[in-house]
Amino acid sequence: MAILVIAEHDHASLKAATRNTLAAAARLGSEVHLLVAGSNAGGAAAQGATAGAARVLLADAPQYAEQSAENLTALIVSLAGGYSHILAPASSFGKNFLPRVAAQLDVAQISDIVGIVSADTFVRPIYAGNALATVQSADAVKVISVRSTAFDAPPESAPAPVENVTATADTGLSKRLGQELTKSERPELGAAKIIVSGGRGLGSGENYKKILEPLADKLGAALGASRAAVDAGFVPNDFQVGQTGKIVAPQLYIAVGISGAIQHLAGMKDSKVIVAINKNPDEPIFQIADYGLVADLNDAVPELVAAL
Amino acid sequence: MKVLVPVKRVVDSNVKVRAKADETGVDLANVKMAMNPFDEIAVEEAVRLKEKGVATEVVVVSCGPAICQETLRTALAVGADRAILVDAGDVELQPLAVAKILKALVAKEAPQLVVAGKQAIDDDANQVGQMLAALQGWPQVTFASKVDVADGKAKVTREIDGGLETLEVPLPAVITADLRLNEPRYAKLPDVMKAKKKPLETTTPAELGVDVAPRLKTLKVSEPPKRQGGGKVADVADLVNRLKNEAKVI
């Protein structure tokens, strides 16, 4: 049986995490289909066609404009009969609807996999990544969310055919009243090559901006934060890197004024190179940093910006 | 309106957990336990709904061994009215099983709203709320940062990648709490004493007619690869030099 990957997209284009999920699906040994559910989502489907799937299924209807968990689940369940595995990115998009799909199919969900042992056995982090569990599923359909940082995106493929699939009826269970999206010229946190991240040591939201934005601008980096900085109101929640925020693994992660709580390390310890700047040499962040700089961030960061 | 809040007893968030040497699980001997932090936020939100006169009763549920009573008492001490322990003994409860137990309790208790934590910090599954909503055929709003309930509807702001969105769903519904929904209060000593007298009922998965047999078999639990860290640089110039010439990342 084939494998179904649910595309994360904004109708016009495919999100990077979809490609990582396709890479995981490709390792399961069967034909992979990509489902694009959206409204006027031809752009996303066209990008999906060259992302490595054998077929793209396009469900294009107004009831998928908001990508509500209720309507996406109805659609995925209507298609599930032909598939041995259903995969989605373990992003806030995938986490929202995928357990709903699993429960409707009366199967377990395997969350946030970082490794594939065989078609029924997977590796996933537990306890904030302090342990790795290898789990085996006996369910007829394996419903899996994929940690995108654990699977490298495949190269572009020759275009696969795009087929329209029948839309399911609007469940009418949920209505979007509004959206406030942060407009940013910076790269997406989950896909950035360099991340500059700030913690409680920044002291305030103003200081976070004043100190870190010039560094991020200079490096073309995304901005992140520890939970402590989010809790203190320095930055919005979607900046949060950690166990319950975003899991990232950039080429370079610069942790500024971050102590290195277990929950934060869980979100960034797979970064290729970690830099820590903190005035307290005893902070746990230094234990995992490749390059630790013990210094007052208020002096060191502007100096770094000037030196780059 | 009755609100049901599931709460889980988990390892305290400050404990660094390790896999056992024989790889059969994690070592939880003599480790400090606490209520899952997101469940504390869920309880707080339910209690606030009651204080605002929107909810009439807050019922908390915990599924697991008998010692989960402690977690229930903690929830009662911060303002929940009544508790239900679903004593599953030492059986491992996976998210689908918990969702089915909650479905059985929803049938008995008929709440209009279930507020759950978005994720437990032990298995990091992030599933139960969504699964319960699916089994009930109810709407769901995950990762909530603001909740308003009025006229049989919930208006909920949720945290999504890149910002926020606000959804309106008819009740009954399931809401899962994110970090910024509220700041949970601490229990005062007199309330801790009073909580001991609040009703706590015990049932079992068998009494509720729920099959809780695990669907996933854990073959092993191992330590993640260790990261070699601890390197220091002398100053900013040294850092820039190393990033350029040694790590070659800028």
XYZ file of C-alpha atoms in Angstrom:
558
model
C 0.000 0.000 0.000
C 1.055 3.563 -0.646
C 2.057 6.234 1.860
C 0.200 9.520 2.273
C 1.971 12.732 3.271
C -0.126 15.734 4.260
C 1.367 18.939 2.833
C 1.880 22.008 4.975
C 1.446 25.029 2.749
C -0.065 28.499 2.549
C -2.035 27.681 -0.638
C 0.452 29.589 -2.822
C 3.559 27.694 -1.796
C 4.775 24.613 0.013
C 6.326 24.954 3.507
C 9.812 23.547 3.948
C 8.685 21.013 6.580
C 6.640 19.209 3.915
C 9.839 18.322 2.059
C 11.451 16.891 5.204
C 8.315 14.823 5.798
C 8.488 13.525 2.231
C 12.101 12.509 2.916
C 10.962 10.454 5.921
C 8.131 8.898 3.873
C 10.555 7.914 1.108
C 12.410 5.723 3.612
C 9.344 3.528 4.218
C 9.734 1.706 0.917
C 6.422 2.286 -0.873
C 5.027 4.830 -3.294
C 4.465 8.241 -1.686
C 1.460 10.466 -2.414
C 1.252 14.091 -1.302
C -2.114 15.539 -0.295
C -2.506 19.284 -0.774
C -5.758 20.443 0.822
C -6.460 24.113 0.354
C -8.364 26.777 -1.499
C -6.869 28.078 -4.740
C -3.913 25.903 -3.843
C -2.655 25.238 -7.370
C 0.620 27.000 -6.524
C 1.317 24.715 -3.570
C 0.331 21.646 -5.608
C 2.702 22.639 -8.433
C 5.580 22.963 -5.966
C 4.557 19.654 -4.393
C 4.763 17.965 -7.789
C 8.543 18.347 -7.885
C 9.146 17.648 -4.199
C 9.636 13.907 -4.561
C 6.161 12.353 -4.355
C 4.933 9.940 -7.048
C 1.534 11.650 -7.167
C -0.013 14.838 -5.834
C -3.620 14.755 -4.683
C -5.190 18.183 -4.749
C -8.356 18.859 -2.758
C -9.177 22.416 -3.733
C -12.301 23.796 -2.079
C -13.336 26.824 0.013
C -13.816 24.651 3.132
C -10.052 24.033 3.207
C -9.144 27.739 3.086
C -8.704 27.870 6.874
C -7.182 24.364 7.059
C -9.284 23.599 10.130
C -8.507 20.368 11.952
C -12.134 19.277 11.573
C -12.285 19.683 7.775
C -8.774 18.354 7.113
C -9.504 15.279 9.238
C -12.729 14.543 7.355
C -10.808 14.654 4.073
C -7.841 12.568 5.229
C -10.089 9.920 6.791
C -12.046 9.716 3.500
C -8.790 8.862 1.704
C -7.165 6.729 4.432
C -8.421 3.364 3.124
C -5.718 3.132 0.490
C -2.732 3.867 2.719
C -0.462 2.000 5.132
C 1.081 5.182 6.590
C -0.135 8.760 7.004
C 2.556 11.349 7.765
C 2.536 15.058 8.546
C 5.145 17.510 9.823
C 5.304 17.765 13.634
C 4.731 21.522 13.386
C 1.838 23.447 14.911
C 0.033 22.635 11.641
C 0.498 18.855 11.832
C 0.123 18.609 15.603
C -3.288 20.218 15.330
C -5.109 17.739 13.108
C -3.050 14.533 13.043
C -4.173 13.102 16.437
C -7.735 13.754 15.317
C -7.095 11.591 12.245
C -5.530 8.830 14.371
C -8.445 8.748 16.829
C -10.999 8.597 14.008
C -9.113 5.656 12.539
C -8.856 4.103 16.031
C -5.072 3.875 15.843
C -2.218 5.249 17.910
C -0.241 8.236 16.696
C 3.527 8.095 16.759
C 4.548 11.682 17.505
C 7.615 13.564 16.393
C 9.735 10.741 14.968
C 13.468 11.338 14.481
C 14.365 7.917 13.098
C 12.910 5.030 11.100
C 14.006 1.491 12.009
C 11.529 -0.311 9.749
C 8.049 0.259 8.316
C 6.496 -0.373 11.754
C 9.271 0.732 14.130
C 10.265 4.314 14.819
C 12.502 6.347 17.110
C 11.069 9.328 18.964
C 12.390 11.602 21.709
C 10.684 11.598 25.108
C 11.295 13.636 28.272
C 12.445 16.726 26.392
C 14.828 14.656 24.303
C 16.666 13.276 27.339
C 15.794 9.783 26.128
C 15.001 8.195 22.776
C 12.212 5.600 22.642
C 12.097 2.967 19.915
C 8.430 2.055 19.448
C 6.687 -0.539 17.321
C 3.146 -0.137 16.064
C 0.831 -3.065 15.382
C -1.939 -0.818 14.018
C -3.163 -1.314 10.456
C -2.423 2.322 9.589
C 0.569 4.090 11.051
C -0.174 7.741 11.750
C 3.100 9.589 12.216
C 4.258 13.144 12.805
C 7.794 13.878 11.655
C 10.407 16.122 13.257
C 11.611 18.034 10.220
C 15.135 18.669 11.519
C 15.820 14.914 11.591
C 15.304 14.328 7.855
C 17.096 16.208 5.069
C 14.877 17.485 2.281
C 15.183 15.433 -0.937
C 16.354 17.028 -4.196
C 13.768 18.334 -6.666
C 12.252 15.561 -8.776
C 10.703 15.429 -12.234
C 7.115 16.715 -12.027
C 4.630 14.148 -10.717
C 1.017 14.165 -11.922
C -1.454 16.308 -9.963
C -4.898 14.721 -9.562
C -7.979 16.319 -8.136
C -9.657 14.457 -5.297
C -13.225 14.892 -4.129
C -13.615 17.409 -1.344
C -15.501 16.377 1.777
C -18.399 18.482 3.046
C -17.731 21.435 5.350
C -18.142 20.158 8.928
C -19.170 23.662 10.005
C -17.557 23.041 13.412
C -15.104 25.904 13.404
C -14.986 29.450 12.069
C -11.915 31.654 11.796
C -12.595 35.175 13.016
C -9.158 36.574 12.347
C -5.448 36.083 12.008
C -2.517 38.185 13.129
C 0.601 37.081 11.342
C 3.916 38.653 12.201
C 5.338 40.242 9.095
C 9.026 39.603 8.950
C 11.728 39.812 6.336
C 13.751 37.318 8.327
C 13.891 33.601 7.505
C 11.419 31.223 9.135
C 12.710 29.914 12.474
C 12.174 26.275 11.525
C 14.099 26.551 8.252
C 16.808 29.133 9.040
C 20.503 28.338 8.586
C 21.488 30.734 11.373
C 19.448 31.520 14.489
C 20.122 34.255 17.020
C 18.253 33.447 20.201
C 17.782 35.475 23.370
C 16.939 34.648 26.956
C 16.080 36.297 30.211
C 19.573 37.807 30.325
C 18.437 40.403 27.777
C 16.415 41.992 30.564
C 13.565 43.457 28.521
C 11.756 43.337 25.200
C 13.360 46.653 24.197
C 16.819 45.362 24.946
C 16.087 42.110 23.086
C 15.321 44.201 19.989
C 18.162 46.662 20.458
C 20.822 44.009 21.053
C 19.758 41.058 18.899
C 18.127 42.552 15.798
C 21.357 44.120 14.450
C 23.124 40.769 14.866
C 20.308 38.873 13.126
C 20.271 41.466 10.329
C 24.018 41.178 9.829
C 23.898 37.366 9.669
C 20.603 37.040 7.789
C 19.464 34.992 10.769
C 16.081 34.113 12.242
C 15.312 35.293 15.766
C 14.425 32.878 18.556
C 14.008 32.930 22.302
C 13.987 30.796 25.402
C 10.770 30.077 27.252
C 11.959 32.426 30.004
C 12.081 35.309 27.504
C 8.619 34.425 26.192
C 7.248 34.084 29.731
C 8.701 37.483 30.612
C 6.893 38.956 27.604
C 10.019 40.041 25.680
C 8.829 38.340 22.467
C 5.781 36.482 21.108
C 5.253 32.776 21.761
C 6.127 31.667 18.252
C 9.744 32.742 18.905
C 10.061 30.010 21.505
C 12.699 27.345 20.892
C 12.397 24.311 23.128
C 10.558 21.186 24.191
C 7.136 22.767 23.839
C 8.073 25.378 21.254
C 9.967 24.949 18.025
C 12.626 22.304 17.507
C 15.450 23.725 15.415
C 18.787 22.466 14.070
C 20.464 25.285 12.139
C 24.089 25.412 10.986
C 24.743 28.049 13.643
C 22.806 28.770 16.834
C 23.855 31.799 18.863
C 22.403 31.719 22.377
C 22.555 35.122 24.033
C 21.718 35.502 27.714
C 20.228 31.999 27.792
C 20.970 29.839 30.834
C 20.280 26.534 29.110
C 17.338 24.919 30.907
C 16.589 21.302 29.912
C 13.489 22.470 28.040
C 15.478 24.903 25.908
C 18.306 22.481 25.154
C 15.675 20.018 23.915
C 14.845 22.424 21.118
C 18.316 23.308 19.824
C 20.940 20.767 20.869
C 21.053 19.224 17.395
C 22.315 22.499 15.896
C 25.604 22.030 14.032
C 27.509 24.777 15.836
C 26.367 26.365 19.091
C 27.687 29.678 20.402
C 26.812 30.818 23.917
C 27.274 34.348 25.184
C 26.596 34.734 28.894
C 28.309 36.509 31.744
C 27.891 33.598 34.173
C 30.460 30.856 33.359
C 28.498 28.273 35.367
C 25.364 28.319 33.196
C 24.532 24.884 31.706
C 24.389 26.359 28.182
C 28.219 26.352 28.184
C 28.294 22.563 28.610
C 26.808 22.042 25.148
C 28.258 25.111 23.391
C 31.081 24.657 20.889
C 32.172 28.232 21.463
C 31.375 29.779 24.811
C 32.080 33.449 25.391
C 31.908 34.535 29.015
C 31.092 38.212 28.698
C 28.428 40.845 29.308
C 26.099 40.486 26.344
C 25.460 44.247 26.292
C 29.096 44.783 25.285
C 29.895 41.537 23.481
C 26.996 41.471 21.008
C 27.486 45.007 19.615
C 31.210 44.242 19.402
C 30.385 41.053 17.476
C 28.118 42.979 15.090
C 30.934 45.427 14.436
C 33.445 42.622 13.846
C 31.330 40.730 11.303
C -21.871 24.899 32.520
C -19.612 22.143 33.716
C -15.919 22.103 32.718
C -13.856 18.925 32.720
C -10.065 19.172 33.047
C -7.787 16.145 32.670
C -4.554 16.392 34.683
C -1.473 14.195 34.480
C 1.112 13.380 37.118
C 4.528 13.722 35.488
C 8.180 14.126 36.386
C 8.861 17.633 37.694
C 10.022 19.868 34.846
C 13.353 20.602 36.550
C 14.421 16.963 36.726
C 16.855 15.752 34.097
C 15.634 12.272 33.257
C 17.995 9.510 32.171
C 17.430 6.246 30.338
C 18.092 3.147 32.452
C 21.315 1.275 31.707
C 19.351 -1.796 30.513
C 17.343 0.427 28.112
C 13.961 -0.763 29.425
C 12.744 2.730 30.260
C 13.727 5.891 32.107
C 14.880 5.915 35.688
C 12.092 7.411 37.774
C 13.128 6.038 41.173
C 12.938 8.763 43.864
C 12.314 11.461 41.286
C 10.178 14.474 42.183
C 6.744 14.373 40.531
C 4.315 17.228 39.831
C 1.256 18.181 37.841
C 2.049 18.587 34.137
C 2.688 22.351 33.704
C 0.229 22.735 30.816
C -2.448 21.008 32.904
C -1.880 23.572 35.668
C -2.655 26.241 33.080
C -5.783 24.318 32.000
C -7.015 24.038 35.615
C -6.356 27.742 36.176
C -8.368 28.668 33.087
C -11.305 26.505 34.173
C -11.228 28.018 37.666
C -11.175 31.528 36.171
C -14.209 30.636 34.034
C -15.967 29.651 37.238
C -14.898 32.840 38.999
C -16.291 34.846 36.073
C -19.619 33.043 36.497
C -19.299 31.316 33.104
C -18.680 27.835 34.513
C -20.672 26.364 37.380
C -18.490 23.407 38.264
C -14.893 22.357 37.548
C -14.289 18.614 37.576
C -10.701 17.342 37.348
C -9.755 13.856 36.171
C -6.513 11.951 36.414
C -5.820 8.560 34.853
C -3.023 6.369 36.177
C -1.927 4.718 39.408
C -3.651 5.534 42.729
C -0.981 8.095 43.620
C -2.428 10.436 40.976
C -4.760 11.424 43.843
C -1.983 13.798 44.909
C -2.204 15.596 41.571
C -5.991 15.766 41.873
C -5.697 17.271 45.376
C -3.348 19.906 43.964
C -6.010 20.827 41.401
C -8.699 20.900 44.106
C -6.512 23.223 46.166
C -6.410 25.830 43.392
C -10.163 25.813 42.946
C -11.484 22.701 41.200
C -14.697 21.457 42.832
C -14.540 17.713 42.441
C -12.111 15.039 41.292
C -12.266 11.683 39.573
C -9.409 9.204 39.755
C -9.390 6.585 37.013
C -7.208 3.987 38.680
C -5.443 2.014 35.985
C -2.869 0.511 38.348
C 0.482 0.006 36.670
C -0.875 -0.327 33.136
C 0.828 2.065 30.712
C -1.848 4.445 29.435
C -1.221 5.719 25.923
C -2.948 8.845 24.558
C -5.691 7.001 22.642
C -6.596 5.035 25.793
C -6.747 8.235 27.852
C -8.956 9.859 25.210
C -11.313 6.863 25.383
C -11.449 7.042 29.185
C -12.271 10.747 28.937
C -14.976 9.991 26.371
C -16.574 7.572 28.840
C -16.440 10.262 31.537
C -17.870 12.894 29.199
C -20.824 10.562 28.659
C -21.374 10.419 32.451
C -20.596 14.016 33.362
C -21.911 15.857 30.282
C -19.498 18.822 30.425
C -19.914 21.622 27.879
C -16.204 22.247 27.779
C -13.050 20.183 28.223
C -9.863 22.189 28.843
C -6.685 20.119 28.615
C -2.962 20.899 28.579
C -1.571 20.891 25.046
C 1.144 18.367 25.829
C 2.498 16.341 28.735
C 6.187 16.872 29.380
C 6.952 13.162 29.873
C 5.881 11.434 26.651
C 5.677 14.749 24.699
C 2.853 13.265 22.599
C 0.509 16.265 22.209
C -2.502 14.095 21.311
C -5.156 13.605 23.993
C -7.226 16.789 23.516
C -7.438 16.393 19.747
C -8.245 12.673 20.088
C -11.047 13.317 22.565
C -12.532 15.967 20.254
C -12.403 13.442 17.389
C -14.070 10.661 19.397
C -16.819 13.068 20.471
C -17.214 14.649 17.026
C -16.673 17.996 18.778
C -14.756 21.024 17.534
C -11.293 21.572 18.939
C -9.085 24.565 19.515
C -5.484 23.662 20.265
C -2.653 25.832 21.655
C -4.986 28.437 23.149
C -3.611 31.732 24.440
C -6.961 33.446 25.122
C -10.404 32.006 25.803
C -13.775 33.773 25.893
C -16.917 31.732 26.467
C -20.384 33.234 25.941
C -23.741 32.310 24.393
C -22.875 28.673 23.856
C -19.735 29.518 21.911
C -16.044 29.753 22.628
C -13.938 32.436 20.990
C -10.357 31.274 21.271
C -7.071 32.812 20.166
C -4.484 30.181 19.344
C -0.746 30.198 18.797
C 0.226 29.192 15.270
C 3.499 29.344 13.340
C 4.083 32.970 12.472
C 1.453 34.480 14.752
C -2.029 34.055 16.146
C -5.440 33.087 14.864
C -8.832 33.448 16.489
C -11.431 30.731 16.034
C -15.043 30.548 17.092
C -16.475 27.132 17.897
C -19.867 26.066 19.201
C -19.924 24.237 22.552
C -19.410 21.502 23.556
C -15.761 21.664 22.539
C -12.225 20.756 23.563
C -9.626 23.473 24.151
C -5.929 22.747 24.753
C -3.888 25.248 26.743
C -0.636 26.803 25.595
C 1.934 28.527 27.757
C 0.629 32.073 27.576
C -3.029 31.365 28.339
C -2.588 32.418 31.970
C -0.267 32.282 34.926
C -1.432 29.585 37.337
C -1.890 30.647 40.957
C -0.222 28.990 43.909
C -2.425 27.128 46.357
C -2.744 28.817 49.757
C -2.346 26.630 52.826
C -5.997 26.928 53.963
C -7.082 25.893 50.462
C -4.762 22.881 50.580
C -6.484 21.872 53.847
C -9.938 22.451 52.356
C -9.015 20.433 49.261
C -8.606 17.355 51.440
C -12.342 17.469 52.155
C -13.483 17.966 48.564
C -15.088 14.930 46.893
C -12.754 12.525 45.093
C -14.385 9.583 43.408
C -12.473 6.551 42.140
C -13.297 4.425 39.137
C -11.355 2.135 36.811
C -11.032 1.724 33.034
C -12.875 -1.624 33.360
C -15.804 0.004 35.197
C -15.970 2.582 32.403
C -15.863 -0.212 29.816
C -12.691 1.090 28.156
C -10.021 -1.143 26.640
C -6.722 0.523 27.535
C -4.357 -2.061 26.061
C -1.303 -0.220 24.652
C -1.130 0.031 20.856
C 2.543 0.916 20.705
C 5.179 -1.395 22.094
C 8.319 0.248 23.433
C 11.248 -1.884 22.302
C 13.922 0.175 24.020
C 14.663 3.523 25.613
C 18.180 4.783 25.069
C 20.350 7.800 25.836
C 20.515 10.349 23.018
C 23.935 10.904 21.440
C 26.087 13.107 23.667
C 27.108 16.496 22.417
C 30.748 17.489 22.849
C 30.579 20.991 24.241
C 32.364 23.092 26.783
C 34.694 24.958 24.406
C 35.504 28.549 25.318
C 36.760 31.491 23.314
C 38.869 34.324 24.710
C 37.012 37.277 23.208
C 34.829 38.447 20.337
C 37.736 38.507 17.864
C 38.577 34.893 18.740
C 34.907 33.924 18.306
C 34.648 35.521 14.862
C 37.909 33.902 13.787
C 36.758 30.424 14.915
C 33.346 30.761 13.274
C 34.945 31.832 10.007
C 37.995 29.611 9.831
C 37.360 26.605 12.074
C 33.609 25.962 11.957
C 33.189 27.744 8.593
C 29.591 28.653 9.337
C 29.745 32.386 8.570
